[in-house]
Amino acid sequence: MLSEEEKEELKAELVQLEDEITTLRQVLSAKERHLVEIKQKLGMNLMNELKQNFSRSWHDVQTTTAYKKTHETLSHAGQKATAAFSNVGTAISKKFGDMRSHSIGYSIRHSISMPAMRNSPTFKSFEERVETTVTSLKTKVGGANHGGGSFEEVLSSTAHASAQSSAGGPRLAEGEELQC
């Protein structure tokens, strides 16, 4: 319990603190107005400040160890993926070249039916190489099965997209190679 004298002292202290807080708020408000005036005179605005803050934050992120390790890992994975896609492109070019030489002047579409082509030794070999390359790529880059679908689903999807784009897309000349 507080005595009457202690209560009066605390009330006086409370009034004094409230007065000081009010004074400090007024001083802070005046300083903020002065800050705005100076920034306007210097041509600084909110957008410039946001850009500077973003640049500073991005620089801070780039210098962290986690960012450096992630960047290095993704860069390495990108190099592996590029190499794997290059190998797939080379295999596709070679197999299309082999198929073209066996078709005796006709295009692949006109020389063999799709079921017959899919059962040919050349296509089976190509299919195995693609599956091996995809499996190897998944192992090197991600390590886990990402549910990309079976080879037949991917082939069907690719054939469908190819059929749609070939109606208006560029055609290969007779001696031209497929470039990936």
Short mmCIF file of N, CA and C in Angstrom, two decimals:
data_model
loop_
_atom_site.label_atom_id
_atom_site.label_comp_id
_atom_site.label_asym_id
_atom_site.label_seq_id
_atom_site.Cartn_x
_atom_site.Cartn_y
_atom_site.Cartn_z
N MET A 1 0.82 -1.17 0.00
CA MET A 1 0.00 0.00 0.00
C MET A 1 0.87 1.25 0.00
N LEU A 2 0.39 2.24 -0.76
CA LEU A 2 1.13 3.50 -0.84
C LEU A 2 0.46 4.54 0.05
N SER A 3 1.30 5.34 0.64
CA SER A 3 0.77 6.44 1.46
C SER A 3 0.31 7.55 0.52
N GLU A 4 -0.44 8.51 1.07
CA GLU A 4 -0.95 9.64 0.28
C GLU A 4 0.19 10.46 -0.29
N GLU A 5 1.23 10.61 0.48
CA GLU A 5 2.39 11.39 0.03
C GLU A 5 3.06 10.72 -1.16
N GLU A 6 3.22 9.37 -1.12
CA GLU A 6 3.84 8.62 -2.21
C GLU A 6 2.97 8.68 -3.47
N LYS A 7 1.65 8.62 -3.28
CA LYS A 7 0.74 8.71 -4.42
C LYS A 7 0.87 10.06 -5.11
N GLU A 8 0.98 11.12 -4.33
CA GLU A 8 1.11 12.47 -4.88
C GLU A 8 2.42 12.62 -5.65
N GLU A 9 3.50 12.05 -5.11
CA GLU A 9 4.80 12.09 -5.79
C GLU A 9 4.74 11.34 -7.12
N LEU A 10 4.11 10.16 -7.12
CA LEU A 10 3.99 9.37 -8.34
C LEU A 10 3.13 10.08 -9.39
N LYS A 11 2.06 10.74 -8.94
CA LYS A 11 1.20 11.48 -9.88
C LYS A 11 1.97 12.64 -10.50
N ALA A 12 2.76 13.34 -9.67
CA ALA A 12 3.57 14.46 -10.17
C ALA A 12 4.60 13.94 -11.18
N GLU A 13 5.23 12.79 -10.87
CA GLU A 13 6.21 12.19 -11.79
C GLU A 13 5.53 11.76 -13.09
N LEU A 14 4.33 11.22 -13.00
CA LEU A 14 3.57 10.80 -14.17
C LEU A 14 3.27 12.00 -15.08
N VAL A 15 2.85 13.10 -14.50
CA VAL A 15 2.55 14.32 -15.27
C VAL A 15 3.83 14.82 -15.94
N GLN A 16 4.94 14.80 -15.19
CA GLN A 16 6.21 15.25 -15.74
C GLN A 16 6.65 14.38 -16.91
N LEU A 17 6.52 13.05 -16.80
CA LEU A 17 6.88 12.14 -17.88
C LEU A 17 6.01 12.35 -19.12
N GLU A 18 4.71 12.56 -18.89
CA GLU A 18 3.81 12.81 -20.02
C GLU A 18 4.19 14.10 -20.74
N ASP A 19 4.57 15.13 -19.98
CA ASP A 19 5.01 16.40 -20.58
C ASP A 19 6.30 16.19 -21.39
N GLU A 20 7.24 15.42 -20.84
CA GLU A 20 8.50 15.16 -21.55
C GLU A 20 8.24 14.37 -22.84
N ILE A 21 7.35 13.40 -22.78
CA ILE A 21 7.01 12.61 -23.97
C ILE A 21 6.39 13.51 -25.03
N THR A 22 5.51 14.39 -24.64
CA THR A 22 4.88 15.32 -25.59
C THR A 22 5.95 16.20 -26.23
N THR A 23 6.87 16.72 -25.41
CA THR A 23 7.95 17.56 -25.92
C THR A 23 8.82 16.79 -26.91
N LEU A 24 9.17 15.56 -26.55
CA LEU A 24 10.00 14.72 -27.43
C LEU A 24 9.29 14.43 -28.76
N ARG A 25 7.99 14.19 -28.71
CA ARG A 25 7.23 13.96 -29.94
C ARG A 25 7.26 15.19 -30.84
N GLN A 26 7.13 16.38 -30.21
CA GLN A 26 7.17 17.62 -30.99
C GLN A 26 8.55 17.82 -31.63
N VAL A 27 9.61 17.55 -30.86
CA VAL A 27 10.97 17.68 -31.39
C VAL A 27 11.19 16.68 -32.53
N LEU A 28 10.74 15.45 -32.34
CA LEU A 28 10.89 14.42 -33.38
C LEU A 28 10.13 14.83 -34.65
N SER A 29 8.92 15.34 -34.49
CA SER A 29 8.13 15.78 -35.63
C SER A 29 8.83 16.90 -36.38
N ALA A 30 9.39 17.85 -35.66
CA ALA A 30 10.11 18.96 -36.29
C ALA A 30 11.34 18.44 -37.04
N LYS A 31 12.05 17.50 -36.46
CA LYS A 31 13.24 16.93 -37.11
C LYS A 31 12.84 16.15 -38.37
N GLU A 32 11.73 15.42 -38.31
CA GLU A 32 11.27 14.68 -39.50
C GLU A 32 10.90 15.64 -40.62
N ARG A 33 10.23 16.76 -40.29
CA ARG A 33 9.90 17.77 -41.31
C ARG A 33 11.18 18.34 -41.92
N HIS A 34 12.15 18.62 -41.09
CA HIS A 34 13.43 19.16 -41.57
C HIS A 34 14.14 18.14 -42.48
N LEU A 35 14.07 16.87 -42.12
CA LEU A 35 14.65 15.80 -42.93
C LEU A 35 14.00 15.75 -44.31
N VAL A 36 12.70 15.85 -44.37
CA VAL A 36 11.97 15.83 -45.64
C VAL A 36 12.38 17.02 -46.50
N GLU A 37 12.50 18.21 -45.87
CA GLU A 37 12.91 19.41 -46.60
C GLU A 37 14.30 19.23 -47.21
N ILE A 38 15.23 18.69 -46.45
CA ILE A 38 16.59 18.48 -46.94
C ILE A 38 16.59 17.48 -48.10
N LYS A 39 15.85 16.40 -47.97
CA LYS A 39 15.78 15.40 -49.04
C LYS A 39 15.18 16.00 -50.31
N GLN A 40 14.18 16.83 -50.16
CA GLN A 40 13.59 17.47 -51.33
C GLN A 40 14.60 18.38 -52.00
N LYS A 41 15.35 19.14 -51.23
CA LYS A 41 16.37 20.02 -51.79
C LYS A 41 17.46 19.23 -52.52
N LEU A 42 17.77 18.03 -52.01
CA LEU A 42 18.79 17.18 -52.63
C LEU A 42 18.23 16.34 -53.79
N GLY A 43 16.93 16.40 -54.00
CA GLY A 43 16.31 15.64 -55.09
C GLY A 43 16.08 14.19 -54.76
N MET A 44 16.13 13.86 -53.50
CA MET A 44 15.90 12.47 -53.08
C MET A 44 14.40 12.27 -52.86
N ASN A 45 13.92 11.11 -53.35
CA ASN A 45 12.51 10.81 -53.11
C ASN A 45 12.37 9.37 -52.66
N LEU A 46 11.15 8.95 -52.42
CA LEU A 46 10.90 7.62 -51.89
C LEU A 46 11.38 6.53 -52.85
N MET A 47 11.19 6.73 -54.16
CA MET A 47 11.59 5.72 -55.14
C MET A 47 13.10 5.52 -55.12
N ASN A 48 13.84 6.61 -55.05
CA ASN A 48 15.31 6.50 -54.99
C ASN A 48 15.75 5.77 -53.73
N GLU A 49 15.10 6.07 -52.63
CA GLU A 49 15.44 5.38 -51.39
C GLU A 49 15.15 3.89 -51.47
N LEU A 50 14.00 3.55 -52.07
CA LEU A 50 13.66 2.13 -52.23
C LEU A 50 14.70 1.43 -53.11
N LYS A 51 15.11 2.09 -54.19
CA LYS A 51 16.12 1.49 -55.07
C LYS A 51 17.43 1.27 -54.32
N GLN A 52 17.84 2.27 -53.56
CA GLN A 52 19.08 2.14 -52.79
C GLN A 52 18.97 1.03 -51.75
N ASN A 53 17.84 0.97 -51.06
CA ASN A 53 17.64 -0.09 -50.06
C ASN A 53 17.65 -1.46 -50.71
N PHE A 54 16.98 -1.57 -51.87
CA PHE A 54 16.94 -2.86 -52.57
C PHE A 54 18.34 -3.26 -53.02
N SER A 55 19.07 -2.31 -53.60
CA SER A 55 20.44 -2.61 -54.05
C SER A 55 21.32 -3.04 -52.89
N ARG A 56 21.21 -2.34 -51.79
CA ARG A 56 22.00 -2.67 -50.61
C ARG A 56 21.62 -4.06 -50.09
N SER A 57 20.30 -4.33 -50.03
CA SER A 57 19.85 -5.64 -49.54
C SER A 57 20.29 -6.76 -50.47
N TRP A 58 20.18 -6.53 -51.78
CA TRP A 58 20.59 -7.56 -52.75
C TRP A 58 22.09 -7.83 -52.62
N HIS A 59 22.87 -6.79 -52.44
CA HIS A 59 24.31 -6.96 -52.24
C HIS A 59 24.58 -7.77 -50.98
N ASP A 60 23.84 -7.47 -49.92
CA ASP A 60 24.01 -8.21 -48.66
C ASP A 60 23.67 -9.69 -48.85
N VAL A 61 22.60 -9.98 -49.60
CA VAL A 61 22.22 -11.37 -49.86
C VAL A 61 23.31 -12.08 -50.66
N GLN A 62 23.84 -11.40 -51.68
CA GLN A 62 24.85 -12.03 -52.54
C GLN A 62 26.14 -12.33 -51.79
N THR A 63 26.40 -11.65 -50.73
CA THR A 63 27.64 -11.88 -50.00
C THR A 63 27.50 -12.95 -48.92
N THR A 64 26.29 -13.49 -48.73
CA THR A 64 26.12 -14.53 -47.72
C THR A 64 26.69 -15.85 -48.21
N THR A 65 27.11 -16.67 -47.30
CA THR A 65 27.66 -17.98 -47.63
C THR A 65 26.60 -18.87 -48.27
N ALA A 66 25.39 -18.82 -47.77
CA ALA A 66 24.31 -19.65 -48.32
C ALA A 66 24.07 -19.31 -49.78
N TYR A 67 24.04 -18.03 -50.11
CA TYR A 67 23.81 -17.62 -51.50
C TYR A 67 24.96 -18.11 -52.37
N LYS A 68 26.18 -17.93 -51.91
CA LYS A 68 27.34 -18.35 -52.70
C LYS A 68 27.32 -19.85 -52.97
N LYS A 69 27.00 -20.64 -51.95
CA LYS A 69 26.94 -22.09 -52.11
C LYS A 69 25.81 -22.48 -53.06
N THR A 70 24.65 -21.85 -52.90
CA THR A 70 23.51 -22.14 -53.78
C THR A 70 23.84 -21.76 -55.21
N HIS A 71 24.44 -20.60 -55.40
CA HIS A 71 24.81 -20.14 -56.75
C HIS A 71 25.78 -21.12 -57.39
N GLU A 72 26.76 -21.56 -56.62
CA GLU A 72 27.76 -22.50 -57.14
C GLU A 72 27.11 -23.83 -57.52
N THR A 73 26.22 -24.33 -56.67
CA THR A 73 25.54 -25.60 -56.93
C THR A 73 24.66 -25.51 -58.16
N LEU A 74 23.88 -24.44 -58.26
CA LEU A 74 23.00 -24.28 -59.42
C LEU A 74 23.80 -24.07 -60.70
N SER A 75 24.90 -23.38 -60.61
CA SER A 75 25.76 -23.18 -61.78
C SER A 75 26.31 -24.52 -62.25
N HIS A 76 26.76 -25.32 -61.32
CA HIS A 76 27.29 -26.65 -61.65
C HIS A 76 26.19 -27.53 -62.26
N ALA A 77 25.00 -27.49 -61.66
CA ALA A 77 23.87 -28.27 -62.19
C ALA A 77 23.51 -27.79 -63.59
N GLY A 78 23.54 -26.50 -63.82
CA GLY A 78 23.25 -25.96 -65.16
C GLY A 78 24.26 -26.45 -66.18
N GLN A 79 25.53 -26.50 -65.80
CA GLN A 79 26.55 -27.00 -66.72
C GLN A 79 26.32 -28.47 -67.03
N LYS A 80 25.96 -29.26 -66.02
CA LYS A 80 25.66 -30.69 -66.24
C LYS A 80 24.45 -30.84 -67.15
N ALA A 81 23.41 -30.05 -66.91
CA ALA A 81 22.20 -30.12 -67.73
C ALA A 81 22.51 -29.73 -69.17
N THR A 82 23.30 -28.70 -69.37
CA THR A 82 23.68 -28.28 -70.71
C THR A 82 24.42 -29.39 -71.44
N ALA A 83 25.33 -30.02 -70.75
CA ALA A 83 26.08 -31.12 -71.35
C ALA A 83 25.15 -32.27 -71.70
N ALA A 84 24.24 -32.60 -70.82
CA ALA A 84 23.31 -33.71 -71.06
C ALA A 84 22.40 -33.39 -72.24
N PHE A 85 21.87 -32.16 -72.30
CA PHE A 85 21.00 -31.79 -73.42
C PHE A 85 21.78 -31.78 -74.73
N SER A 86 23.03 -31.40 -74.66
CA SER A 86 23.86 -31.43 -75.86
C SER A 86 24.02 -32.87 -76.35
N ASN A 87 24.24 -33.80 -75.41
CA ASN A 87 24.37 -35.21 -75.77
C ASN A 87 23.07 -35.74 -76.38
N VAL A 88 21.94 -35.35 -75.79
CA VAL A 88 20.64 -35.78 -76.33
C VAL A 88 20.46 -35.21 -77.74
N GLY A 89 20.80 -33.94 -77.92
CA GLY A 89 20.68 -33.31 -79.24
C GLY A 89 21.53 -34.01 -80.27
N THR A 90 22.74 -34.36 -79.88
CA THR A 90 23.63 -35.07 -80.80
C THR A 90 23.05 -36.44 -81.15
N ALA A 91 22.54 -37.14 -80.15
CA ALA A 91 21.94 -38.47 -80.39
C ALA A 91 20.72 -38.35 -81.31
N ILE A 92 19.90 -37.35 -81.09
CA ILE A 92 18.71 -37.17 -81.92
C ILE A 92 19.13 -36.87 -83.36
N SER A 93 20.10 -35.96 -83.51
CA SER A 93 20.57 -35.61 -84.86
C SER A 93 21.10 -36.84 -85.58
N LYS A 94 21.88 -37.64 -84.86
CA LYS A 94 22.47 -38.83 -85.46
C LYS A 94 21.38 -39.83 -85.85
N LYS A 95 20.41 -40.04 -84.95
CA LYS A 95 19.36 -41.02 -85.24
C LYS A 95 18.47 -40.55 -86.38
N PHE A 96 18.15 -39.24 -86.42
CA PHE A 96 17.36 -38.74 -87.54
C PHE A 96 18.15 -38.86 -88.84
N GLY A 97 19.46 -38.65 -88.74
CA GLY A 97 20.30 -38.83 -89.93
C GLY A 97 20.27 -40.27 -90.39
N ASP A 98 20.35 -41.22 -89.43
CA ASP A 98 20.27 -42.64 -89.78
C ASP A 98 18.92 -42.97 -90.40
N MET A 99 17.85 -42.45 -89.80
CA MET A 99 16.50 -42.72 -90.34
C MET A 99 16.33 -42.11 -91.72
N ARG A 100 16.87 -40.91 -91.92
CA ARG A 100 16.74 -40.24 -93.21
C ARG A 100 17.47 -41.04 -94.29
N SER A 101 18.64 -41.60 -93.96
CA SER A 101 19.39 -42.35 -94.96
C SER A 101 18.69 -43.67 -95.31
N HIS A 102 17.90 -44.21 -94.39
CA HIS A 102 17.16 -45.45 -94.68
C HIS A 102 15.83 -45.19 -95.39
N SER A 103 15.37 -43.95 -95.41
CA SER A 103 14.05 -43.70 -95.97
C SER A 103 14.08 -43.48 -97.49
N ILE A 104 15.23 -43.44 -98.10
CA ILE A 104 15.43 -43.33 -99.55
C ILE A 104 14.60 -42.19 -100.14
N GLY A 105 14.88 -40.98 -99.68
CA GLY A 105 14.27 -39.81 -100.31
C GLY A 105 12.91 -39.42 -99.79
N TYR A 106 12.26 -40.23 -99.00
CA TYR A 106 10.96 -39.86 -98.45
C TYR A 106 11.16 -39.33 -97.04
N SER A 107 10.24 -38.51 -96.60
CA SER A 107 10.35 -38.02 -95.24
C SER A 107 10.00 -39.15 -94.27
N ILE A 108 10.36 -39.00 -93.02
CA ILE A 108 10.09 -40.03 -92.01
C ILE A 108 8.60 -40.30 -91.92
N ARG A 109 7.78 -39.27 -92.00
CA ARG A 109 6.34 -39.45 -91.90
C ARG A 109 5.78 -40.34 -93.00
N HIS A 110 6.35 -40.22 -94.20
CA HIS A 110 5.80 -40.96 -95.33
C HIS A 110 6.45 -42.32 -95.53
N SER A 111 7.63 -42.54 -94.96
CA SER A 111 8.34 -43.78 -95.25
C SER A 111 7.91 -44.94 -94.37
N ILE A 112 7.61 -44.70 -93.10
CA ILE A 112 7.24 -45.77 -92.19
C ILE A 112 6.10 -45.29 -91.31
N SER A 113 5.27 -46.22 -90.93
CA SER A 113 4.20 -45.86 -90.00
C SER A 113 4.80 -45.73 -88.60
N MET A 114 4.14 -45.01 -87.74
CA MET A 114 4.65 -44.78 -86.38
C MET A 114 4.84 -46.08 -85.61
N PRO A 115 3.87 -47.02 -85.61
CA PRO A 115 4.12 -48.27 -84.87
C PRO A 115 5.31 -49.04 -85.41
N ALA A 116 5.45 -49.07 -86.73
CA ALA A 116 6.59 -49.79 -87.31
C ALA A 116 7.90 -49.10 -86.94
N MET A 117 7.89 -47.78 -86.97
CA MET A 117 9.09 -47.03 -86.62
C MET A 117 9.45 -47.25 -85.15
N ARG A 118 8.47 -47.28 -84.27
CA ARG A 118 8.73 -47.46 -82.84
C ARG A 118 9.28 -48.84 -82.54
N ASN A 119 9.00 -49.81 -83.38
CA ASN A 119 9.51 -51.17 -83.17
C ASN A 119 10.82 -51.41 -83.88
N SER A 120 11.33 -50.43 -84.63
CA SER A 120 12.58 -50.61 -85.37
C SER A 120 13.76 -50.61 -84.40
N PRO A 121 14.82 -51.31 -84.78
CA PRO A 121 16.01 -51.36 -83.93
C PRO A 121 16.61 -49.97 -83.70
N THR A 122 16.55 -49.13 -84.69
CA THR A 122 17.11 -47.78 -84.56
C THR A 122 16.36 -47.01 -83.50
N PHE A 123 15.03 -47.08 -83.55
CA PHE A 123 14.23 -46.34 -82.58
C PHE A 123 14.42 -46.91 -81.18
N LYS A 124 14.47 -48.24 -81.07
CA LYS A 124 14.68 -48.86 -79.75
C LYS A 124 16.01 -48.41 -79.15
N SER A 125 17.05 -48.36 -79.98
CA SER A 125 18.35 -47.91 -79.52
C SER A 125 18.28 -46.46 -79.07
N PHE A 126 17.61 -45.64 -79.88
CA PHE A 126 17.43 -44.23 -79.55
C PHE A 126 16.67 -44.07 -78.24
N GLU A 127 15.59 -44.84 -78.09
CA GLU A 127 14.77 -44.78 -76.88
C GLU A 127 15.61 -45.13 -75.65
N GLU A 128 16.44 -46.16 -75.75
CA GLU A 128 17.28 -46.56 -74.63
C GLU A 128 18.28 -45.47 -74.27
N ARG A 129 18.86 -44.84 -75.29
CA ARG A 129 19.84 -43.78 -75.02
C ARG A 129 19.17 -42.59 -74.34
N VAL A 130 18.00 -42.22 -74.81
CA VAL A 130 17.29 -41.09 -74.20
C VAL A 130 16.94 -41.42 -72.75
N GLU A 131 16.42 -42.62 -72.50
CA GLU A 131 16.07 -42.99 -71.13
C GLU A 131 17.30 -42.99 -70.24
N THR A 132 18.43 -43.50 -70.74
CA THR A 132 19.66 -43.51 -69.97
C THR A 132 20.13 -42.09 -69.68
N THR A 133 20.06 -41.24 -70.68
CA THR A 133 20.48 -39.85 -70.50
C THR A 133 19.59 -39.13 -69.50
N VAL A 134 18.29 -39.32 -69.61
CA VAL A 134 17.35 -38.66 -68.68
C VAL A 134 17.58 -39.16 -67.26
N THR A 135 17.75 -40.46 -67.09
CA THR A 135 18.01 -41.02 -65.76
C THR A 135 19.31 -40.46 -65.20
N SER A 136 20.33 -40.42 -66.03
CA SER A 136 21.62 -39.89 -65.60
C SER A 136 21.51 -38.43 -65.22
N LEU A 137 20.78 -37.67 -66.02
CA LEU A 137 20.59 -36.25 -65.74
C LEU A 137 19.85 -36.05 -64.42
N LYS A 138 18.79 -36.82 -64.20
CA LYS A 138 18.03 -36.70 -62.95
C LYS A 138 18.92 -37.03 -61.76
N THR A 139 19.77 -38.04 -61.91
CA THR A 139 20.65 -38.44 -60.83
C THR A 139 21.68 -37.35 -60.54
N LYS A 140 22.28 -36.80 -61.60
CA LYS A 140 23.33 -35.79 -61.41
C LYS A 140 22.77 -34.48 -60.91
N VAL A 141 21.62 -34.06 -61.42
CA VAL A 141 21.09 -32.74 -61.07
C VAL A 141 20.24 -32.80 -59.82
N GLY A 142 19.20 -33.65 -59.82
CA GLY A 142 18.25 -33.62 -58.71
C GLY A 142 18.38 -34.77 -57.76
N GLY A 143 18.75 -35.90 -58.26
CA GLY A 143 18.88 -37.07 -57.41
C GLY A 143 17.58 -37.77 -57.13
N ALA A 144 16.44 -37.15 -57.39
CA ALA A 144 15.15 -37.75 -57.08
C ALA A 144 14.29 -37.78 -58.32
N ASN A 145 13.31 -38.69 -58.32
CA ASN A 145 12.37 -38.76 -59.43
C ASN A 145 11.36 -37.64 -59.26
N HIS A 146 11.29 -36.74 -60.24
CA HIS A 146 10.40 -35.59 -60.14
C HIS A 146 9.07 -35.84 -60.79
N GLY A 147 8.74 -37.07 -61.15
CA GLY A 147 7.44 -37.39 -61.71
C GLY A 147 7.22 -36.76 -63.07
N GLY A 148 8.24 -36.76 -63.92
CA GLY A 148 8.15 -36.15 -65.23
C GLY A 148 7.37 -36.98 -66.22
N GLY A 149 6.98 -38.20 -65.86
CA GLY A 149 6.23 -39.05 -66.77
C GLY A 149 7.15 -40.07 -67.41
N SER A 150 6.52 -41.10 -67.97
CA SER A 150 7.29 -42.14 -68.63
C SER A 150 7.79 -41.62 -69.98
N PHE A 151 8.69 -42.37 -70.58
CA PHE A 151 9.21 -41.98 -71.88
C PHE A 151 8.09 -41.92 -72.91
N GLU A 152 7.15 -42.87 -72.84
CA GLU A 152 6.04 -42.87 -73.80
C GLU A 152 5.17 -41.64 -73.64
N GLU A 153 4.92 -41.20 -72.39
CA GLU A 153 4.12 -39.99 -72.17
C GLU A 153 4.83 -38.77 -72.73
N VAL A 154 6.14 -38.68 -72.47
CA VAL A 154 6.92 -37.56 -72.98
C VAL A 154 6.95 -37.58 -74.50
N LEU A 155 7.16 -38.76 -75.08
CA LEU A 155 7.20 -38.90 -76.53
C LEU A 155 5.87 -38.51 -77.15
N SER A 156 4.79 -38.98 -76.55
CA SER A 156 3.45 -38.65 -77.06
C SER A 156 3.20 -37.15 -76.99
N SER A 157 3.57 -36.54 -75.86
CA SER A 157 3.40 -35.10 -75.69
C SER A 157 4.23 -34.34 -76.71
N THR A 158 5.46 -34.78 -76.92
CA THR A 158 6.34 -34.12 -77.88
C THR A 158 5.82 -34.28 -79.29
N ALA A 159 5.34 -35.47 -79.63
CA ALA A 159 4.79 -35.70 -80.96
C ALA A 159 3.57 -34.83 -81.20
N HIS A 160 2.72 -34.69 -80.20
CA HIS A 160 1.53 -33.85 -80.32
C HIS A 160 1.92 -32.39 -80.54
N ALA A 161 2.89 -31.90 -79.73
CA ALA A 161 3.35 -30.52 -79.88
C ALA A 161 4.02 -30.32 -81.23
N SER A 162 4.77 -31.31 -81.67
CA SER A 162 5.45 -31.22 -82.96
C SER A 162 4.45 -31.18 -84.10
N ALA A 163 3.39 -31.99 -83.99
CA ALA A 163 2.38 -32.01 -85.04
C ALA A 163 1.67 -30.66 -85.13
N GLN A 164 1.44 -30.03 -83.99
CA GLN A 164 0.78 -28.73 -83.99
C GLN A 164 1.68 -27.65 -84.56
N SER A 165 2.97 -27.68 -84.20
CA SER A 165 3.87 -26.63 -84.66
C SER A 165 4.34 -26.85 -86.08
N SER A 166 4.30 -28.08 -86.60
CA SER A 166 4.80 -28.34 -87.95
C SER A 166 3.85 -27.83 -89.01
N ALA A 167 2.60 -27.59 -88.65
CA ALA A 167 1.65 -27.07 -89.63
C ALA A 167 2.08 -25.70 -90.12
N GLY A 168 2.62 -24.87 -89.26
CA GLY A 168 3.02 -23.53 -89.67
C GLY A 168 4.49 -23.28 -89.43
N GLY A 169 5.22 -24.26 -88.95
CA GLY A 169 6.61 -24.07 -88.59
C GLY A 169 7.54 -24.23 -89.77
N PRO A 170 8.80 -23.94 -89.59
CA PRO A 170 9.78 -24.06 -90.67
C PRO A 170 10.03 -25.51 -91.01
N ARG A 171 10.33 -25.78 -92.27
CA ARG A 171 10.62 -27.13 -92.75
C ARG A 171 12.13 -27.25 -92.97
N LEU A 172 12.66 -28.45 -92.80
CA LEU A 172 14.07 -28.69 -93.06
C LEU A 172 14.27 -28.98 -94.54
N ALA A 173 15.32 -28.43 -95.10
CA ALA A 173 15.66 -28.72 -96.49
C ALA A 173 16.19 -30.14 -96.58
N GLU A 174 16.29 -30.68 -97.76
CA GLU A 174 16.65 -32.08 -97.96
C GLU A 174 17.99 -32.44 -97.29
N GLY A 175 19.00 -31.62 -97.41
CA GLY A 175 20.32 -31.96 -96.86
C GLY A 175 20.57 -31.36 -95.49
N GLU A 176 19.59 -30.72 -94.89
CA GLU A 176 19.76 -29.98 -93.65
C GLU A 176 19.67 -30.91 -92.44
N GLU A 177 20.52 -30.68 -91.44
CA GLU A 177 20.51 -31.47 -90.20
C GLU A 177 19.63 -30.80 -89.17
N LEU A 178 19.06 -31.57 -88.28
CA LEU A 178 18.28 -31.04 -87.17
C LEU A 178 19.24 -30.50 -86.13
N GLN A 179 19.12 -29.23 -85.76
CA GLN A 179 20.00 -28.60 -84.78
C GLN A 179 19.29 -28.44 -83.46
N CYS A 180 19.95 -28.82 -82.36
CA CYS A 180 19.37 -28.68 -81.03
C CYS A 180 20.12 -27.65 -80.25
#
